[in-house]
PDB file of C-alpha atoms in Angstrom:
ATOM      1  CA  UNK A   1      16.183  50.361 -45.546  1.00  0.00           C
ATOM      2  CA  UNK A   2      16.308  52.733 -48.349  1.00  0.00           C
ATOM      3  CA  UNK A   3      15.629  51.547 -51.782  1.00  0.00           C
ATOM      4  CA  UNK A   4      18.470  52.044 -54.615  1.00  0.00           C
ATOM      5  CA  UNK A   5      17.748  55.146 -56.202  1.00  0.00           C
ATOM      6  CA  UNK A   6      17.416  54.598 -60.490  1.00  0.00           C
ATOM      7  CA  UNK A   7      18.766  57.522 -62.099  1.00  0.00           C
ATOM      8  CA  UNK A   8      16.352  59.076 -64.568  1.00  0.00           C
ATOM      9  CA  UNK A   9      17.361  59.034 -68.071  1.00  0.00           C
ATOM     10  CA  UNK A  10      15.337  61.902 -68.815  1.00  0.00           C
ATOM     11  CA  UNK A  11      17.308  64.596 -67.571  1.00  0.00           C
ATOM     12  CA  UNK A  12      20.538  63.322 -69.646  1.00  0.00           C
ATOM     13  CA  UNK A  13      21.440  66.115 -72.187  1.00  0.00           C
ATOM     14  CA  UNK A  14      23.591  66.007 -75.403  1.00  0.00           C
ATOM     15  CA  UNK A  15      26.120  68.349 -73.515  1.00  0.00           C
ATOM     16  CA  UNK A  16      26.214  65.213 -70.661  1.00  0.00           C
ATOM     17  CA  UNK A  17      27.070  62.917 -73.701  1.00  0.00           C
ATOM     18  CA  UNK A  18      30.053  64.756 -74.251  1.00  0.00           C
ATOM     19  CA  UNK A  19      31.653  63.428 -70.410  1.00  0.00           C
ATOM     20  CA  UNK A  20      30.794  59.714 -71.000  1.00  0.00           C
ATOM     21  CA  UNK A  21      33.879  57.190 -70.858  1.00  0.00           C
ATOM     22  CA  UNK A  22      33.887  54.726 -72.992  1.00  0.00           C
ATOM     23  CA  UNK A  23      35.966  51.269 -71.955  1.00  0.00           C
ATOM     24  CA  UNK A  24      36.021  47.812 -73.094  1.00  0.00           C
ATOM     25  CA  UNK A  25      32.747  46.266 -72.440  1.00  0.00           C
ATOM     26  CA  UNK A  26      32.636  44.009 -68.984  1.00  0.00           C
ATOM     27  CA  UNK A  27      30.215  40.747 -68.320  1.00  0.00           C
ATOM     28  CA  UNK A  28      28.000  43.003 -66.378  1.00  0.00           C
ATOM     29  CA  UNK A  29      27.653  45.389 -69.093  1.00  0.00           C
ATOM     30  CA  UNK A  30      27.006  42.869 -71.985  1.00  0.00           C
ATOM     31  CA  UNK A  31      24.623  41.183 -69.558  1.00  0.00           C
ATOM     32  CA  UNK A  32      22.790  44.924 -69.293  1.00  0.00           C
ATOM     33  CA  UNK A  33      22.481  45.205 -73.332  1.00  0.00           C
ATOM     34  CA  UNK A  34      21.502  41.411 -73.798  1.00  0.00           C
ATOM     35  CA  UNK A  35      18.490  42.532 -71.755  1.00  0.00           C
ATOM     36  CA  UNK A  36      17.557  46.114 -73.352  1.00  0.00           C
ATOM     37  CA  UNK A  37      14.423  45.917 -74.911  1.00  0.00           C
ATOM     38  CA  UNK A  38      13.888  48.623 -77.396  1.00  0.00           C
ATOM     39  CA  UNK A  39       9.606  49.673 -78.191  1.00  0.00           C
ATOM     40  CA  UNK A  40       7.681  48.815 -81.529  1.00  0.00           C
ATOM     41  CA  UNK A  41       9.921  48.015 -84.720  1.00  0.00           C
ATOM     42  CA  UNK A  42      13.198  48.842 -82.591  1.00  0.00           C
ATOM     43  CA  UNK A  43      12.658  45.350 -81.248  1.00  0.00           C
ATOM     44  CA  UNK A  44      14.239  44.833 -84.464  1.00  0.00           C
ATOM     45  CA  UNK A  45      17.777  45.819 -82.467  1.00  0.00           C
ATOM     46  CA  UNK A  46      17.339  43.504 -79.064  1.00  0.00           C
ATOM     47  CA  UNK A  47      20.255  41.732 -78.636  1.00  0.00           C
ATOM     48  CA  UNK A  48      18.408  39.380 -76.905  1.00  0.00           C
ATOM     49  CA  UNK A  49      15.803  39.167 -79.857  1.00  0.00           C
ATOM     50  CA  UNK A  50      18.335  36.589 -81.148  1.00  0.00           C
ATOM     51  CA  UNK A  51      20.581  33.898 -80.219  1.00  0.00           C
ATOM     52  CA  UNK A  52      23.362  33.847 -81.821  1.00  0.00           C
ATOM     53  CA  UNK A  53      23.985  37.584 -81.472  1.00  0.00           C
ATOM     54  CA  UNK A  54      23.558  37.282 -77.414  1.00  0.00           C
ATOM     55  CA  UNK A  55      26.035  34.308 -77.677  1.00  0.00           C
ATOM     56  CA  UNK A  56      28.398  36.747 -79.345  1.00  0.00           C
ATOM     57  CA  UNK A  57      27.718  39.523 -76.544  1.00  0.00           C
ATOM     58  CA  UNK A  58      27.828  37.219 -73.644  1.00  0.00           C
ATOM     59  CA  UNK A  59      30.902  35.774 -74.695  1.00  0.00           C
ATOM     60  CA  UNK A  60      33.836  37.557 -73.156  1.00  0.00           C
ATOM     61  CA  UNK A  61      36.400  35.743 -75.791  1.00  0.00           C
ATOM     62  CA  UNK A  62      34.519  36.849 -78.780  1.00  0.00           C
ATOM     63  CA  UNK A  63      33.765  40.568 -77.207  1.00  0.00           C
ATOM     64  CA  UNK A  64      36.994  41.356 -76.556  1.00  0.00           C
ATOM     65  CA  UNK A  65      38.789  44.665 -78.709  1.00  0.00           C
ATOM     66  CA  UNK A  66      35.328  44.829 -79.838  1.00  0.00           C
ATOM     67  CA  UNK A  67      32.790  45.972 -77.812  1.00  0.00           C
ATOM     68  CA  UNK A  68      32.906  49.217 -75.537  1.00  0.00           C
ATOM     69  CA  UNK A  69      30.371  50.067 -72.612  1.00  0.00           C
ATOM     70  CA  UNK A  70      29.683  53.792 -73.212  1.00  0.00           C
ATOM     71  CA  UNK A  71      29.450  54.825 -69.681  1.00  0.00           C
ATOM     72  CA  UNK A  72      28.000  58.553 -68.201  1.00  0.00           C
ATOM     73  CA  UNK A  73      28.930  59.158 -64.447  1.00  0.00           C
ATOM     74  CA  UNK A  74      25.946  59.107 -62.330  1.00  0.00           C
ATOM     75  CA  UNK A  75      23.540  57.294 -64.885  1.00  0.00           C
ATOM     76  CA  UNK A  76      25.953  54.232 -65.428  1.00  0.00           C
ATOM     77  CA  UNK A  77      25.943  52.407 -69.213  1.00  0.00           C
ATOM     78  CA  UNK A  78      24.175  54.529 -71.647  1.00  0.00           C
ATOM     79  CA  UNK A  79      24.698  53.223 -74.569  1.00  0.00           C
ATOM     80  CA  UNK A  80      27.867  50.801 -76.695  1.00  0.00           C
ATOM     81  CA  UNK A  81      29.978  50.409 -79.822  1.00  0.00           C
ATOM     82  CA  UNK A  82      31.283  47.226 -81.801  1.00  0.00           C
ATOM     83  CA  UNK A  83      34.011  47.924 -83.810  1.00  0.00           C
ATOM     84  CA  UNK A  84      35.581  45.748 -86.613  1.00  0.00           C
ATOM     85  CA  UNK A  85      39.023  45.286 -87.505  1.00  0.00           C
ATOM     86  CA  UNK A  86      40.536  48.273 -90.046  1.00  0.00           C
ATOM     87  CA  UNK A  87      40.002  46.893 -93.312  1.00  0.00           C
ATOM     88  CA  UNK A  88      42.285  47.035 -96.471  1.00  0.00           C
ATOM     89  CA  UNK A  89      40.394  49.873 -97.841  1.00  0.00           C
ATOM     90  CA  UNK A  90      41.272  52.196 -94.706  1.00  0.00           C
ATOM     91  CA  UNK A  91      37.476  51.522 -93.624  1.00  0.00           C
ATOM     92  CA  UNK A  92      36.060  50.743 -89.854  1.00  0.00           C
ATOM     93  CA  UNK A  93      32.941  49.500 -89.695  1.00  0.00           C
ATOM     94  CA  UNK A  94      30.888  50.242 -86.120  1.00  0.00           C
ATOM     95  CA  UNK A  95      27.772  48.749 -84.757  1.00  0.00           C
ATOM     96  CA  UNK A  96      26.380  51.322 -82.424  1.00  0.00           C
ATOM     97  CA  UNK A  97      23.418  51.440 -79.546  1.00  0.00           C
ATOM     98  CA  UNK A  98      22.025  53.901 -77.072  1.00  0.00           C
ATOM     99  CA  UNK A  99      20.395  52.896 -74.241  1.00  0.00           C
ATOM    100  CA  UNK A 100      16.346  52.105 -75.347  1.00  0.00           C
ATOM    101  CA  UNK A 101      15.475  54.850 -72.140  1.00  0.00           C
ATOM    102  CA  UNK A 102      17.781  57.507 -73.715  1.00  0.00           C
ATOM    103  CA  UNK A 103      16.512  56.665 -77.565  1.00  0.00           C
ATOM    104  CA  UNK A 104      14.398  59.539 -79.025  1.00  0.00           C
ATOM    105  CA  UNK A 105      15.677  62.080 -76.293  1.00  0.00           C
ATOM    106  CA  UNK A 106      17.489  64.574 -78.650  1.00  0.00           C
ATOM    107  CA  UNK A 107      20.860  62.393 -77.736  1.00  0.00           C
ATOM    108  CA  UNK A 108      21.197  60.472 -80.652  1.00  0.00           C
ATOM    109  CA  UNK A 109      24.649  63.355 -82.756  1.00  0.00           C
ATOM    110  CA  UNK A 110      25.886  64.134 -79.336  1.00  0.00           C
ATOM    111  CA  UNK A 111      26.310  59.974 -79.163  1.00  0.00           C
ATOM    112  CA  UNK A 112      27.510  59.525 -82.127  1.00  0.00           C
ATOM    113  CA  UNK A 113      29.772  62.258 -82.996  1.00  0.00           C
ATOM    114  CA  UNK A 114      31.260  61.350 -79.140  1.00  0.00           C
ATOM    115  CA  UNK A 115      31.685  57.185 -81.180  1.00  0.00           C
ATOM    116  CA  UNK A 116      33.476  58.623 -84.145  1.00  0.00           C
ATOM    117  CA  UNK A 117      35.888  60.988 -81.993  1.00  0.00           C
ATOM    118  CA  UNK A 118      36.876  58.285 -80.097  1.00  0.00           C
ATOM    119  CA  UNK A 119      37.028  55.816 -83.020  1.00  0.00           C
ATOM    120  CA  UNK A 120      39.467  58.516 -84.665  1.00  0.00           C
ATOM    121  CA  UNK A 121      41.928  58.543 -81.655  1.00  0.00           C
ATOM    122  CA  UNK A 122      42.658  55.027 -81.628  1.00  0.00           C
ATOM    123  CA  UNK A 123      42.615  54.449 -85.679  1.00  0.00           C
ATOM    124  CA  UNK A 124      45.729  56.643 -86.950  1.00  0.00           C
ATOM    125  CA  UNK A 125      45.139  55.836 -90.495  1.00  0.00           C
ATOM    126  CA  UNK A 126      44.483  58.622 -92.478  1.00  0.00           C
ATOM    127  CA  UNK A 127      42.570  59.230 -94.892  1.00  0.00           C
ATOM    128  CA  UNK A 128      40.129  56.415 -92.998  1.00  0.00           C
ATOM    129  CA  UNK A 129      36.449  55.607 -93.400  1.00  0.00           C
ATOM    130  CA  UNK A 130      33.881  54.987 -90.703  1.00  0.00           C
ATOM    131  CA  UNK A 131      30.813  52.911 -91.709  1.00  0.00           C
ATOM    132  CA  UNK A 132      27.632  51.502 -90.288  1.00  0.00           C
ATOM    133  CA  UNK A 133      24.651  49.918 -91.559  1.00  0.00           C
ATOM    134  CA  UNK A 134      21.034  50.889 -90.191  1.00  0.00           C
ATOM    135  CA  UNK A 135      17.747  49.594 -91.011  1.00  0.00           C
ATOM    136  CA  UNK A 136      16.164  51.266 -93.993  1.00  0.00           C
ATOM    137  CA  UNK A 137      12.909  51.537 -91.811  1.00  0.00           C
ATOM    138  CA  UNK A 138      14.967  53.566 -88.948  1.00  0.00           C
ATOM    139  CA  UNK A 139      14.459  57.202 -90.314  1.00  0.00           C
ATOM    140  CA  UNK A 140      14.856  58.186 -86.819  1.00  0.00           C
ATOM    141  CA  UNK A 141      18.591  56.789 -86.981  1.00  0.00           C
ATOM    142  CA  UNK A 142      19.255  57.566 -90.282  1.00  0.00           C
ATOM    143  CA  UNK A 143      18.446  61.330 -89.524  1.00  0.00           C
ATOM    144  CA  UNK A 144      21.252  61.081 -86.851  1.00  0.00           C
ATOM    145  CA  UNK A 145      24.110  59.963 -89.162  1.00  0.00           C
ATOM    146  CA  UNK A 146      23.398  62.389 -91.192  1.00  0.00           C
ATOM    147  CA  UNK A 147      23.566  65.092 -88.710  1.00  0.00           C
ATOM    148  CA  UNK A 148      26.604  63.174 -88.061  1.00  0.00           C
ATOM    149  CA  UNK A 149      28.731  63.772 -91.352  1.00  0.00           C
ATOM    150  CA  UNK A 150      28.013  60.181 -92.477  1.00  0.00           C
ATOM    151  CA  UNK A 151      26.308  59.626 -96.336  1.00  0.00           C
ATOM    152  CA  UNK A 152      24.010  56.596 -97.915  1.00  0.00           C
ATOM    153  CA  UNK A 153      25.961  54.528 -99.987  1.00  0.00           C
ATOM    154  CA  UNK A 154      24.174  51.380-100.929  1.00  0.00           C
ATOM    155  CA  UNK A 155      21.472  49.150 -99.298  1.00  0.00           C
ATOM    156  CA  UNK A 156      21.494  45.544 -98.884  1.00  0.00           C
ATOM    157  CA  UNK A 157      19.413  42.571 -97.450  1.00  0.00           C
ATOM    158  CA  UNK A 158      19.819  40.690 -94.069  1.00  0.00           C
ATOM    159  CA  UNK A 159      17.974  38.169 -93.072  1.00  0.00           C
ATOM    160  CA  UNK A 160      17.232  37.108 -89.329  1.00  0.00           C
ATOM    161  CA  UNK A 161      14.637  34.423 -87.970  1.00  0.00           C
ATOM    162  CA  UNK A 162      13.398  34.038 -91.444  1.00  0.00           C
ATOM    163  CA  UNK A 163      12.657  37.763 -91.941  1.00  0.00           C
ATOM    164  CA  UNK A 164      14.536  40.376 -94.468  1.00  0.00           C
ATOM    165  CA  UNK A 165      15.157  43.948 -93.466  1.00  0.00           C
ATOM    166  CA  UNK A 166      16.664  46.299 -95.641  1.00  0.00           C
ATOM    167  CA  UNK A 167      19.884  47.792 -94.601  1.00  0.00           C
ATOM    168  CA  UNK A 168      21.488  51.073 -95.818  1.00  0.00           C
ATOM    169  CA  UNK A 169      25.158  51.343 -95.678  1.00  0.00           C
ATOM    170  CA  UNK A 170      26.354  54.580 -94.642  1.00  0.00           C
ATOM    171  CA  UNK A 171      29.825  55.864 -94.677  1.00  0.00           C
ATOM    172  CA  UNK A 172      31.755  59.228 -93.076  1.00  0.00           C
ATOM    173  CA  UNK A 173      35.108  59.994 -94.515  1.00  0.00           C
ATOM    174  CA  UNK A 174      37.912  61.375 -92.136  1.00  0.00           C
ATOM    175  CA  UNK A 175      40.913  62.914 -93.245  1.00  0.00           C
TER     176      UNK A 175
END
């Protein structure tokens, strides 16, 4: 018997990024992001790293309308988006992640301008806001939303297994 072949990661380009679907997030898939393991300080993202937040994954009620797999033909889930309902001010608010074997690969706009596109076809309410919140020690990531057309507004403190991490809030306008 042949052993299933595991699609390399590697070779994924920003142009690839551009074909992947995204689609409400199944059990398999939230199953596939509680395990992701991300290297170093990134750990700081592992879904699994905490309870609460795999509860909230794993839980098909609570994921529902607001979690997408971001899926690339060949390669399977690369990456996903949380979304939060619009709020008064005309702002959505996303929670992003790529895939820990396509982090650092150059991927990082392509993903996230691909997010925001999609995020602006289903919200019709213009002008609208799209915000996230990244950890202040994540230059890496807050190099991408930059790159992206979203700006530093404020920072604030979170606090998780007895540990505070600085977050910066960062916002893109869309007309």
């Amino acid at each position: 018997t042949l052993a299933p072949v595991t699609p390399s990661f590697d070779a994924i380009t920003a142009a690839d990024i551009a074909r992947a679907e995204i689609a409400p997030m199944t059990q398999p898939d939230a199953e596939e992001v509680g395990g992701w393991a991300y290297p170093g300080v990134y750990a700081f993202y592992d879904y699994g790293a905490d309870p609460d937040d795999l509860a909230e994954i794993l839980d098909a009620d609570r994921r529902a309308g607001l979690y997408f797999g971001v899926r690339l033909e060949g390669y399977g889930l690369i990456g996903f988006v949380q979304t939060w309902p619009v709020g008064e001010d005309g702002s959505v608010e996303i929670g992003l992640g790529l895939r820990p074997e396509c982090a650092g690969h150059g991927l990082g706009v392509a993903f996230v301008e691909l997010l925001c596109d999609w995020l602006i076809t289903r919200v019709r309410l213009r002008p609208m806001t799209i915000t996230l919140r990244v950890a202040t020690f994540n230059a890496r990531a807050i190099t991408v939303y930059e790159r992206a057309g979203f700006r530093a507004v404020e920072t604030e403190q979170f606090t998780r297994k007895g540990a505070t991490v600085q977050l910066l809030r960062m916002r893109r306008p869309v007309q």
